[in-house]
PDB file of C-alpha atoms in Angstrom:
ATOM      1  CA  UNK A   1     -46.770  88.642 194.838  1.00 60.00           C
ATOM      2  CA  UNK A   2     -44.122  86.285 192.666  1.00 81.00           C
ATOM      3  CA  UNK A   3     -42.156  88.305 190.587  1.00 94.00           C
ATOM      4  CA  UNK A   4     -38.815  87.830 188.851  1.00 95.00           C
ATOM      5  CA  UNK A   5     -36.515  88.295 191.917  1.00 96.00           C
ATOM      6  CA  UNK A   6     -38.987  85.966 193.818  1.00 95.00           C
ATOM      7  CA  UNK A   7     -38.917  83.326 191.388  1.00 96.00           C
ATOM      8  CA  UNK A   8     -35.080  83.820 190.913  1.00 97.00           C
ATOM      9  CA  UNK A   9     -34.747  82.987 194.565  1.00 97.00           C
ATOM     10  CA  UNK A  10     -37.087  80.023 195.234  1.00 97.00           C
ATOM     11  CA  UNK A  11     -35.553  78.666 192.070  1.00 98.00           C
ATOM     12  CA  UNK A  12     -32.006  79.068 194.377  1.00 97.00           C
ATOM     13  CA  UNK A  13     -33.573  77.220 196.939  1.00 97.00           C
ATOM     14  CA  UNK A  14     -35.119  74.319 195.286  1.00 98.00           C
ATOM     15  CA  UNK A  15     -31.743  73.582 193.415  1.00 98.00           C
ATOM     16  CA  UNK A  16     -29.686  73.704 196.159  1.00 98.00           C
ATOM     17  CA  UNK A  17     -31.863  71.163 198.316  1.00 98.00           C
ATOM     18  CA  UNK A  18     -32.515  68.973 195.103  1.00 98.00           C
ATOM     19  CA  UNK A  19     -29.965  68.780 192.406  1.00 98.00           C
ATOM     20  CA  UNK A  20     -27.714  66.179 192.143  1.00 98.00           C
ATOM     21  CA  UNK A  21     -29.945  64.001 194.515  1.00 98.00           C
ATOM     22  CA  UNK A  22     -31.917  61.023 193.847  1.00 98.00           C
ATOM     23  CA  UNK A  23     -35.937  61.484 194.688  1.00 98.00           C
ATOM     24  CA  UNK A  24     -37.301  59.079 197.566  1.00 97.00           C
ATOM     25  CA  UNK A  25     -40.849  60.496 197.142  1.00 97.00           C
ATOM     26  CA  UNK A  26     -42.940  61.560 193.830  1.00 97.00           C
ATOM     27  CA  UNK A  27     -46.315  63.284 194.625  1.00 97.00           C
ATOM     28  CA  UNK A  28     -48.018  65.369 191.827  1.00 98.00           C
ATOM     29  CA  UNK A  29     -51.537  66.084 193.148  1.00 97.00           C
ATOM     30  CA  UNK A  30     -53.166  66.939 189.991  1.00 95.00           C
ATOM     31  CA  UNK A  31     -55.572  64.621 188.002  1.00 94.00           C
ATOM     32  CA  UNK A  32     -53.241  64.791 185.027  1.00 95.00           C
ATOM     33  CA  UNK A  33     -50.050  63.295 186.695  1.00 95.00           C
ATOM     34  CA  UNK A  34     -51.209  61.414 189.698  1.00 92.00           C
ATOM     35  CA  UNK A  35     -50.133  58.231 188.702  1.00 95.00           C
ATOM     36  CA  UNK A  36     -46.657  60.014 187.366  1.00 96.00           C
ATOM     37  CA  UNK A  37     -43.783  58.473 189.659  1.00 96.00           C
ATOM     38  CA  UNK A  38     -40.330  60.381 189.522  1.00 98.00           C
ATOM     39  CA  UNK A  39     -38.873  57.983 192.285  1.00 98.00           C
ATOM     40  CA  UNK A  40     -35.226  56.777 191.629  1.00 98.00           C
ATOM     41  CA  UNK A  41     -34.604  59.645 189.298  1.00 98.00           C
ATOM     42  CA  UNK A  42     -31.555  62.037 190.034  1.00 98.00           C
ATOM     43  CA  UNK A  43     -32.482  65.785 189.775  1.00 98.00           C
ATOM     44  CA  UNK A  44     -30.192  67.549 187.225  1.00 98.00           C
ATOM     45  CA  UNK A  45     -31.026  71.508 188.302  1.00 98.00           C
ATOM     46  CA  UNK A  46     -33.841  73.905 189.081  1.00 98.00           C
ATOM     47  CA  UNK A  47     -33.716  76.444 186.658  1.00 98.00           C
ATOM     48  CA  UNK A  48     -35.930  80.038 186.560  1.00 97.00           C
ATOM     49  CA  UNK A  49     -37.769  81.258 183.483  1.00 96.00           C
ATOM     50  CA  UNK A  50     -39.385  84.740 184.274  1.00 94.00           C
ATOM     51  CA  UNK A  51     -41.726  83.430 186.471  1.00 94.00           C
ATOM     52  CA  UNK A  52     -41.871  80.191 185.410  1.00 97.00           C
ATOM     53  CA  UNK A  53     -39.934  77.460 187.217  1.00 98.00           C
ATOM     54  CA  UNK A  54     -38.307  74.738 185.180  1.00 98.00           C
ATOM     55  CA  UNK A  55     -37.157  71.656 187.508  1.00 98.00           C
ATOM     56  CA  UNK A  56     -35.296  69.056 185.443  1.00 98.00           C
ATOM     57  CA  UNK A  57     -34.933  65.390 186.015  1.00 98.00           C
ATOM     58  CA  UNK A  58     -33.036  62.431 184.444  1.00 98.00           C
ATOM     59  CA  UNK A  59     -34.352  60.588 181.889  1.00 97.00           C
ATOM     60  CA  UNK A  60     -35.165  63.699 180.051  1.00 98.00           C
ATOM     61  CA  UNK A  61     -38.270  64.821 182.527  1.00 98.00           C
ATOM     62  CA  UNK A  62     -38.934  68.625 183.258  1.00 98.00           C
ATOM     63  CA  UNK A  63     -41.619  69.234 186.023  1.00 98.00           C
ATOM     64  CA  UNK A  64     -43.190  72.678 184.958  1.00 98.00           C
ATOM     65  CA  UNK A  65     -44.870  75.207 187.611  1.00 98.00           C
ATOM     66  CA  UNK A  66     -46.041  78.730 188.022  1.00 96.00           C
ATOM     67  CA  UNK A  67     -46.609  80.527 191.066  1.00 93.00           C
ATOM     68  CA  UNK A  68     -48.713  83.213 189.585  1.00 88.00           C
ATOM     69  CA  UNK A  69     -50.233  84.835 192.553  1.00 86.00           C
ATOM     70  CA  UNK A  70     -50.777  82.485 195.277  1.00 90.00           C
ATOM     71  CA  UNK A  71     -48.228  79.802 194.609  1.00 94.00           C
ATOM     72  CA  UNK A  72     -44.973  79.244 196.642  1.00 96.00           C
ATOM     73  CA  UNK A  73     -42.524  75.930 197.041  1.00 97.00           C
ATOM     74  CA  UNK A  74     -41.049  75.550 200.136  1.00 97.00           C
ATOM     75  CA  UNK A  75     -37.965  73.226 201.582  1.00 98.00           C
ATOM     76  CA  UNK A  76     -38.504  71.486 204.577  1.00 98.00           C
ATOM     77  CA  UNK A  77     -35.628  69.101 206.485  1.00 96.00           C
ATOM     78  CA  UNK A  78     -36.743  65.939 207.822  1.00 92.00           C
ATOM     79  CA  UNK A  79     -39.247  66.187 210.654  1.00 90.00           C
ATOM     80  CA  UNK A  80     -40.185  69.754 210.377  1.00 96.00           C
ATOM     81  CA  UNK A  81     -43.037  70.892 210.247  1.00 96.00           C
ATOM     82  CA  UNK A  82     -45.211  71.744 207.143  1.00 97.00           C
ATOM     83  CA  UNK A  83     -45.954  75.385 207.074  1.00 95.00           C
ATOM     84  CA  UNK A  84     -47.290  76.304 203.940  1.00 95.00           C
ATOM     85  CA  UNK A  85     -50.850  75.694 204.276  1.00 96.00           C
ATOM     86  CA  UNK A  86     -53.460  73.029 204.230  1.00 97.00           C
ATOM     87  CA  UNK A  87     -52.590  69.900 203.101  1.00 96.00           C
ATOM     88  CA  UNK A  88     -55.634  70.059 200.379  1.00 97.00           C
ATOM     89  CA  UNK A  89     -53.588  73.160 198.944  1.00 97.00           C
ATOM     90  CA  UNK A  90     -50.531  70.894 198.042  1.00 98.00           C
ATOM     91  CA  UNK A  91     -49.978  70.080 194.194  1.00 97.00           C
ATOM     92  CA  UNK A  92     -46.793  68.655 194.478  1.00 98.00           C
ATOM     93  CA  UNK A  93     -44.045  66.839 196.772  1.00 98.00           C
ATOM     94  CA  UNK A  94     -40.720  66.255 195.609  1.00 98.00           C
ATOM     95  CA  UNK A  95     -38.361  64.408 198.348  1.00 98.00           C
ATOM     96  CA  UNK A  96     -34.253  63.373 198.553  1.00 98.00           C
ATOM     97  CA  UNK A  97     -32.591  61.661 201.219  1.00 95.00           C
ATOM     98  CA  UNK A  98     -32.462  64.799 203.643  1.00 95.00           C
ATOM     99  CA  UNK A  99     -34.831  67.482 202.199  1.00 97.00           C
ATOM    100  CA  UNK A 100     -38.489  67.859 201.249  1.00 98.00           C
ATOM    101  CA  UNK A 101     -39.833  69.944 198.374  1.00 98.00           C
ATOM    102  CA  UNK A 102     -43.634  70.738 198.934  1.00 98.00           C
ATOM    103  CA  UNK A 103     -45.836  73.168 196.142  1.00 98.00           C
ATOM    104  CA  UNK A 104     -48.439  74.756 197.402  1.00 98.00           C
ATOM    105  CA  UNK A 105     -51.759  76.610 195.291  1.00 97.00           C
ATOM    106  CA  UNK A 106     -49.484  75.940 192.323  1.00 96.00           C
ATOM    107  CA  UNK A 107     -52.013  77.253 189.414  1.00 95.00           C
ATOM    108  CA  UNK A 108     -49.859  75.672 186.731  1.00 96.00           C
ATOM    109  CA  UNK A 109     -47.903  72.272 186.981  1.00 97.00           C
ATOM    110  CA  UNK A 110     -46.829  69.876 184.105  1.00 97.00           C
ATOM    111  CA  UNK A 111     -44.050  67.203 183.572  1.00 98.00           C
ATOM    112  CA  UNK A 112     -43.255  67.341 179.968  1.00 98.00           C
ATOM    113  CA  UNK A 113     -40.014  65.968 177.795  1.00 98.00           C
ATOM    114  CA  UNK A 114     -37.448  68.640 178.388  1.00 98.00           C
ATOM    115  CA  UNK A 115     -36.889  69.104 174.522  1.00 98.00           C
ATOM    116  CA  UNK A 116     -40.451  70.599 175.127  1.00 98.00           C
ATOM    117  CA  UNK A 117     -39.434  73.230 177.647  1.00 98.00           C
ATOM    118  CA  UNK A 118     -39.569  75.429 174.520  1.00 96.00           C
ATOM    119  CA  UNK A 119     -43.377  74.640 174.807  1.00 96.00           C
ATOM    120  CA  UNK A 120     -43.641  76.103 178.372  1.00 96.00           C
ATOM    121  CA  UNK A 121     -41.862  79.149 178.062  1.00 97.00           C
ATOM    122  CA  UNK A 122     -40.975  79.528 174.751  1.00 96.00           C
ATOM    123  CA  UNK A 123     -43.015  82.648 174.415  1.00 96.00           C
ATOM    124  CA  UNK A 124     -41.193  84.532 176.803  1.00 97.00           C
ATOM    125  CA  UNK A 125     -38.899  87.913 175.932  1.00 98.00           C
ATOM    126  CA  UNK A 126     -35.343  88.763 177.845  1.00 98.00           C
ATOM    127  CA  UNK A 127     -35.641  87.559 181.210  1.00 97.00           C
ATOM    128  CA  UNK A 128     -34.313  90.298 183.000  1.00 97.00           C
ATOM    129  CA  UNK A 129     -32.388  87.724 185.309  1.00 97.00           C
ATOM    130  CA  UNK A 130     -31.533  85.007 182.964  1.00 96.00           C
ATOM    131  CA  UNK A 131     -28.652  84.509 180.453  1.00 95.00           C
ATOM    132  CA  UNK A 132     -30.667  84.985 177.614  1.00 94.00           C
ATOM    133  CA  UNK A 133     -30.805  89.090 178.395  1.00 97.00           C
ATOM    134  CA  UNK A 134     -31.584  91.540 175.565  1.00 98.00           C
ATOM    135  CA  UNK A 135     -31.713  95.112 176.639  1.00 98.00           C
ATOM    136  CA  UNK A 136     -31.805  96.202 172.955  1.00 98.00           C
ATOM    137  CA  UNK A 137     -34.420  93.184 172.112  1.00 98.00           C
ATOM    138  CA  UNK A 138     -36.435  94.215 175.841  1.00 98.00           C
ATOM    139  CA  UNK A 139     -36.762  97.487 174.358  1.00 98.00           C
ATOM    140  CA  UNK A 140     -37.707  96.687 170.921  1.00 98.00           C
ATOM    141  CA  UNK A 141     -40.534  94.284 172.109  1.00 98.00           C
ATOM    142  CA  UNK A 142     -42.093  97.082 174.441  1.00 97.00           C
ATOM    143  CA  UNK A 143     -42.220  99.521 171.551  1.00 97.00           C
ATOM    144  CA  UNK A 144     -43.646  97.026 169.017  1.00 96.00           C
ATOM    145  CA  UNK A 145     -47.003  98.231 170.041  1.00 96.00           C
ATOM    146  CA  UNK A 146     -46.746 102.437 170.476  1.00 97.00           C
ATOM    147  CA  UNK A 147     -50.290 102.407 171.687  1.00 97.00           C
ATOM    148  CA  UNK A 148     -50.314  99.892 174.418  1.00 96.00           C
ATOM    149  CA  UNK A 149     -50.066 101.892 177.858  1.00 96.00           C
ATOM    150  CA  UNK A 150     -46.869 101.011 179.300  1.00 97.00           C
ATOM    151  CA  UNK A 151     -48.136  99.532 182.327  1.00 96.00           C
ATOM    152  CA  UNK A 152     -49.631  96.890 180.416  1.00 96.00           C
ATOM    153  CA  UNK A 153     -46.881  96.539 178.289  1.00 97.00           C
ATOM    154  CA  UNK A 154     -44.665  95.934 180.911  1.00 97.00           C
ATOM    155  CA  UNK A 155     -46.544  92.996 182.463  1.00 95.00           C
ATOM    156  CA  UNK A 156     -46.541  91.472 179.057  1.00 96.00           C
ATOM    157  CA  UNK A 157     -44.145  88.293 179.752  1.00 96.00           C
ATOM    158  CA  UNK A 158     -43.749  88.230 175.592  1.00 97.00           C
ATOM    159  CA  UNK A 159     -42.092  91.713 175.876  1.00 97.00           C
ATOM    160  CA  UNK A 160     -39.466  90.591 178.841  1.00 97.00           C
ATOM    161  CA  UNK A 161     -39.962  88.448 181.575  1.00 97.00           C
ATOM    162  CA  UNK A 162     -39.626  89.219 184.960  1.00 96.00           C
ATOM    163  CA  UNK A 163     -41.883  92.432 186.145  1.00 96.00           C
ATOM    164  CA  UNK A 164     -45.324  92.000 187.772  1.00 94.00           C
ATOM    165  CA  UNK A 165     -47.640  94.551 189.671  1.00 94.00           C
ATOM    166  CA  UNK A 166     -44.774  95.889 191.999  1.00 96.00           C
ATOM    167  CA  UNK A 167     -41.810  96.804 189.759  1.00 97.00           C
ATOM    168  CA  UNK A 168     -44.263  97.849 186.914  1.00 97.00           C
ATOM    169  CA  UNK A 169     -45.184 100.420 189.417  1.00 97.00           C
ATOM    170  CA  UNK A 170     -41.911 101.120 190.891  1.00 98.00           C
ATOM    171  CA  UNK A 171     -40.415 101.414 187.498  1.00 98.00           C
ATOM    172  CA  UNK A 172     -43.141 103.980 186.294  1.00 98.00           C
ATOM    173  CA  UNK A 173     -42.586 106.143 189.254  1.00 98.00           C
ATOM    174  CA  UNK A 174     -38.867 105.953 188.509  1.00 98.00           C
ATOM    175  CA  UNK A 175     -38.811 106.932 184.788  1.00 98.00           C
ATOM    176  CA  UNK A 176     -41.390 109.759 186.357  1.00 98.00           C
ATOM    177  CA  UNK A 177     -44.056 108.084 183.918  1.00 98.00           C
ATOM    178  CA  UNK A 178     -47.371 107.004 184.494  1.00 98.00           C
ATOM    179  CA  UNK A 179     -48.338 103.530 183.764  1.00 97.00           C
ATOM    180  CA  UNK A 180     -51.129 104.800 181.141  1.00 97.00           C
ATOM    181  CA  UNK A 181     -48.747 106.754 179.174  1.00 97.00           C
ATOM    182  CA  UNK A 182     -48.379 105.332 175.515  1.00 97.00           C
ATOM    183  CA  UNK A 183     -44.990 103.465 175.201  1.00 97.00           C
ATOM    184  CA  UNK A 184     -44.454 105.094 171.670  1.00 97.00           C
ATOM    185  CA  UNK A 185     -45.083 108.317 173.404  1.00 98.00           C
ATOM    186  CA  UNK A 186     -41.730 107.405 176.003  1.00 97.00           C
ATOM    187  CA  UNK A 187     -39.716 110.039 175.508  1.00 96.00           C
ATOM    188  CA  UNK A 188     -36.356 108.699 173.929  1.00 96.00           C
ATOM    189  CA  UNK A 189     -34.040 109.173 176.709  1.00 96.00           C
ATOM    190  CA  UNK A 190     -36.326 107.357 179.010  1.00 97.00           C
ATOM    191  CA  UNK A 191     -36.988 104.704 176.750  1.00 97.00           C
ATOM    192  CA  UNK A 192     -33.399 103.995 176.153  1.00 96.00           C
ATOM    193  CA  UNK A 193     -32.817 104.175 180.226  1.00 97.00           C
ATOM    194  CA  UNK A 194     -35.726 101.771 180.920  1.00 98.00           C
ATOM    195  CA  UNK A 195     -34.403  98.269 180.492  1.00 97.00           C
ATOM    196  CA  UNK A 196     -31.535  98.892 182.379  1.00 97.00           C
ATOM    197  CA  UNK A 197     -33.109  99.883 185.263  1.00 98.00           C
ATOM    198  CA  UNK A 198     -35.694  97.647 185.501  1.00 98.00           C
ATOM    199  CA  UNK A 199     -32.672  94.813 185.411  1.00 97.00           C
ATOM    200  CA  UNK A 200     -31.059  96.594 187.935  1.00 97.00           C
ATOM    201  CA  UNK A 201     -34.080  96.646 190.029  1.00 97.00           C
ATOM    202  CA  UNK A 202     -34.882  93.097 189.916  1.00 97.00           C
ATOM    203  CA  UNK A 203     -31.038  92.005 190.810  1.00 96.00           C
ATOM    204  CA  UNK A 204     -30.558  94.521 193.560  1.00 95.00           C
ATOM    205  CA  UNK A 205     -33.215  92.418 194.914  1.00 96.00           C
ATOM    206  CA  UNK A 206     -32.465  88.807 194.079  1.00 94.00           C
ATOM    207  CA  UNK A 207     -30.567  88.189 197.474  1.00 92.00           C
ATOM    208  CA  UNK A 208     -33.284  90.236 199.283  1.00 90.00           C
ATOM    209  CA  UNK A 209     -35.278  88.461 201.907  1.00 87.00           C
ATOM    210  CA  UNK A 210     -37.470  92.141 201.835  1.00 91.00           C
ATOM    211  CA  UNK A 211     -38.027  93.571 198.442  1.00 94.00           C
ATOM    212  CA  UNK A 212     -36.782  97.545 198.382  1.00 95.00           C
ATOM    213  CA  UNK A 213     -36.721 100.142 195.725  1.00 96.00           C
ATOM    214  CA  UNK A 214     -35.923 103.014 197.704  1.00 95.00           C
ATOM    215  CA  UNK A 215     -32.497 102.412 199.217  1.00 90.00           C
ATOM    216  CA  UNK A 216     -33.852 103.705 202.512  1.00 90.00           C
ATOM    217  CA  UNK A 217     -34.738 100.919 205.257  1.00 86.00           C
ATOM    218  CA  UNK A 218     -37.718 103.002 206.442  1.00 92.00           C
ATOM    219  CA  UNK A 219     -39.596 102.619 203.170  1.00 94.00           C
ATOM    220  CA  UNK A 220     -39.611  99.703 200.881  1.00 96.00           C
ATOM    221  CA  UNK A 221     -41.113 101.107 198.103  1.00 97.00           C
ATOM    222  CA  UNK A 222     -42.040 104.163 196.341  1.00 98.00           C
ATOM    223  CA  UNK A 223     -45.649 103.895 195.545  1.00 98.00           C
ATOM    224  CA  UNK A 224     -46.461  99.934 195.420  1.00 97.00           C
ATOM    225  CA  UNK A 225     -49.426 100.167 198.488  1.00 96.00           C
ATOM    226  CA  UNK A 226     -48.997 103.863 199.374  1.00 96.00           C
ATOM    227  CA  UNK A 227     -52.005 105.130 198.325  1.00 97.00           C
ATOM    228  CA  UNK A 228     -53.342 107.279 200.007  1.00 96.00           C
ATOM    229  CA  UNK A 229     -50.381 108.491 202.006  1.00 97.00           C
ATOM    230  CA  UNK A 230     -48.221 111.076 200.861  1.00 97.00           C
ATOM    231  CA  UNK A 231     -45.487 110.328 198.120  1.00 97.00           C
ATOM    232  CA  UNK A 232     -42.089 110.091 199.720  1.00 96.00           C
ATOM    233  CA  UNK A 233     -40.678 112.418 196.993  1.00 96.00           C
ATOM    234  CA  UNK A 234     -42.917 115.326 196.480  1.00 97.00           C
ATOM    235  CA  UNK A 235     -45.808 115.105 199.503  1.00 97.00           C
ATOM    236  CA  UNK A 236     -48.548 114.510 197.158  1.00 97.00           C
ATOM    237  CA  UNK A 237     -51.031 111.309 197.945  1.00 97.00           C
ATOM    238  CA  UNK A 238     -50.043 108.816 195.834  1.00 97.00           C
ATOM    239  CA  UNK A 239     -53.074 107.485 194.046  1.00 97.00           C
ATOM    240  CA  UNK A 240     -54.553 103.822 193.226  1.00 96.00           C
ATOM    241  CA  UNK A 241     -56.504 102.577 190.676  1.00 95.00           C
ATOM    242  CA  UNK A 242     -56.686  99.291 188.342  1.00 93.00           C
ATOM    243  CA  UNK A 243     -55.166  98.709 184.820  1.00 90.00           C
ATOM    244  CA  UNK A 244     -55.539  95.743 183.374  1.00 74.00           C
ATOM    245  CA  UNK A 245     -52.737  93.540 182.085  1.00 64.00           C
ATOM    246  CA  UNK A 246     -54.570  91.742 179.282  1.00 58.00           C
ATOM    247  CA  UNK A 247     -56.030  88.969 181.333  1.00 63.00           C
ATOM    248  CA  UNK A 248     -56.771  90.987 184.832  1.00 71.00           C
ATOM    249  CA  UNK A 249     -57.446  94.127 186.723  1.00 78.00           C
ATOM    250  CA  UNK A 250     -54.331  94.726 188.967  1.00 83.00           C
ATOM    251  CA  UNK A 251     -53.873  97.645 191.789  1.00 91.00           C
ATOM    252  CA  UNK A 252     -51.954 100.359 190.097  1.00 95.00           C
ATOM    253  CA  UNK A 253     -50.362 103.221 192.115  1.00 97.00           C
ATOM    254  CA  UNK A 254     -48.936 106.173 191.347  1.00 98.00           C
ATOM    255  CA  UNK A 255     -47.675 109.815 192.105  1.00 98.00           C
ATOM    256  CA  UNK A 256     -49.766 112.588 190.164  1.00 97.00           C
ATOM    257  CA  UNK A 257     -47.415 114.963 190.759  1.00 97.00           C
ATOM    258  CA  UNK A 258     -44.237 112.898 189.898  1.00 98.00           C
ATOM    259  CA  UNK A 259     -45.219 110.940 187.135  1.00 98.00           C
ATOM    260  CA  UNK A 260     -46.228 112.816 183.604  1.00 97.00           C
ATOM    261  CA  UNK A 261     -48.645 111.648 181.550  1.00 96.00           C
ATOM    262  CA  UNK A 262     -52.326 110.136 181.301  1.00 96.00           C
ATOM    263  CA  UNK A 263     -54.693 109.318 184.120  1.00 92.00           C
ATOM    264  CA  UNK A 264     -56.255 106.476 184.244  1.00 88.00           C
ATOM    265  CA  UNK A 265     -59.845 107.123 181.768  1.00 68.00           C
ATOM    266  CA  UNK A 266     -62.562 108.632 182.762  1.00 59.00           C
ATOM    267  CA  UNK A 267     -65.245 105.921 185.263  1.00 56.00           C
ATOM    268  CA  UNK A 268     -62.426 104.271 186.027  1.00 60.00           C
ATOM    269  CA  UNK A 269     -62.925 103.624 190.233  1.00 57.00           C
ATOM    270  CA  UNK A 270     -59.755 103.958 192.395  1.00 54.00           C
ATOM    271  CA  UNK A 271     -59.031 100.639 193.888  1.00 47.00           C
ATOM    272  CA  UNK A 272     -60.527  99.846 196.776  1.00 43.00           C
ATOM    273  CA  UNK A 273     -58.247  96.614 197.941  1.00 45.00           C
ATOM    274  CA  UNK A 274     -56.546  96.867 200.925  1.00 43.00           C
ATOM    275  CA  UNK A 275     -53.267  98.595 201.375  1.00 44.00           C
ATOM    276  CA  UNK A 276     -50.378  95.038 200.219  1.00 49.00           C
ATOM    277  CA  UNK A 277     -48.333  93.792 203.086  1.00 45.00           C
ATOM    278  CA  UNK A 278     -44.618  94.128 202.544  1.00 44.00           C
ATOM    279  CA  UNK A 279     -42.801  90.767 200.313  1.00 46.00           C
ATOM    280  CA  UNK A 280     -40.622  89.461 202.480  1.00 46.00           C
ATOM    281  CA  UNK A 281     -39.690  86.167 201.125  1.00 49.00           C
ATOM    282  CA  UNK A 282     -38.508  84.146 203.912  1.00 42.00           C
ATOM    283  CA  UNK A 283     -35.813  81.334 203.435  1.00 38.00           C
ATOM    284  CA  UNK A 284     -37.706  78.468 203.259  1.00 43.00           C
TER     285      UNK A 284
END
């Protein structure tokens, strides 16, 4: 699942096989942009948003995509093979001199004027691993709403950009929280811990080709696909269920033990989706 480290990472990658070269091949297979030609056009940088990826061109040109949860870009030298799926799956190819940029299942991908980046991703709080980082801001956005579970809140890219499914759970277990609990009902020490940790979370990981929470090699994660084996803390089965994030139901876990606070509501089912592989996010 893309999160902020992931994107943070395949931004890495795509700027250090593109920037500063000129594009031999232009491919954007969506209706909107087939006939758009970025051939003979240096690439300036590759530059992460959250989740979004921002990949500038000359002549003022940003190419705009989103992995959500199925997208990926991968690098390919010349004559290797294409590994990231069908060739019907591929939205976009981007190609220099030496290296090959394919998207694959990307959900969202637009070339607008780069004075209209603010378009794309304007909407976005703090990213956790971007310049533009506001703990105090984070942490006043989250709160805005005391009501809104924090799970939910969490996921909310407007609040700070960056968390998805995993860390929203891995931070809850870490503040000993659960994701249903109120944000206005955070206790004040743990409120004033959170965006901290979450940033620390997410850059601990950045370099990472397996993401890890726990510090110990034998378990990636606290709770993120545990359920229904025992919580590496306390020996109680971590739980699963779904909480929505506005526009979805995502897997939710949790330790009922650990974590203070609500439940999830009463008729809500546990999730029944199988257990998440690990994230390793290989090189290419």
């Amino acid at each position: 699942m893309p999160e902020g480290d992931t994107v943070w990472q395949t931004a890495r990658r795509l700027h250090t096989a593109l920037a500063g070269k000129v594009l031999y091949r232009s491919d954007l297979r969506v209706p909107r942009y087939a006939t758009a030609d970025l051939t003979g056009r240096t690439v300036l940088d590759v530059t992460p948003r959250g989740k979004h990826l921002l990949t500038r061109v000359e002549g003022g040109l940003t190419l705009h995509s989103h992995l959500r949860m199925d997208g990926s870009w991968k690098v390919y030298r010349d004559g290797e093979r294409w590994r990231g799926g069908p060739a019907h799956q591929i939205r976009a190819i981007l190609g220099t001199s030496d290296r090959t940029a394919v998207g694959y299942r990307l959900p969202v991908l637009e070339l607008i004027r780069t004075t209209d980046e603010h378009r794309a991703v304007g909407h976005l709080g703090p990213d956790l691993l971007g310049p533009d980082w506001d703990p105090d801001q984070a942490l006043v956005n989250l709160l805005g709403d005391p009501t809104r579970p924090l799970g939910e809140a969490l996921l909310d890219q407007r609040n700070l950009a960056g968390i998805g499914n995993v860390y929203k759970s891995e931070l809850c277990f870490l503040l000993r929280v659960t994701p249903w609990l109120p944000v206005g009902a955070l206790p004040e020490d743990v409120a004033a811990r959170l965006p901290a940790l979450a940033k620390k979370l997410l850059e601990a990981n950045r370099d990472r080709p397996i993401r890890s929470t726990t510090g110990d090699r034998r378990h990636d994660l606290f709770v993120y696909g545990r359920a229904p084996r025992p919580c590496l803390r306390c020996h109680t089965s971590v739980r699963a269920a779904d909480q929505g994030d506005g526009s979805r139901e995502r897997p939710t876990y949790w330790c009922p033990t650990c974590q203070a606070g609500p439940a999830p509501a009463p008729g809500t089912p546990l999730s029944t989706r199988p257990r998440p592989r690990p994230n390793p996010r290989p090189i290419n």
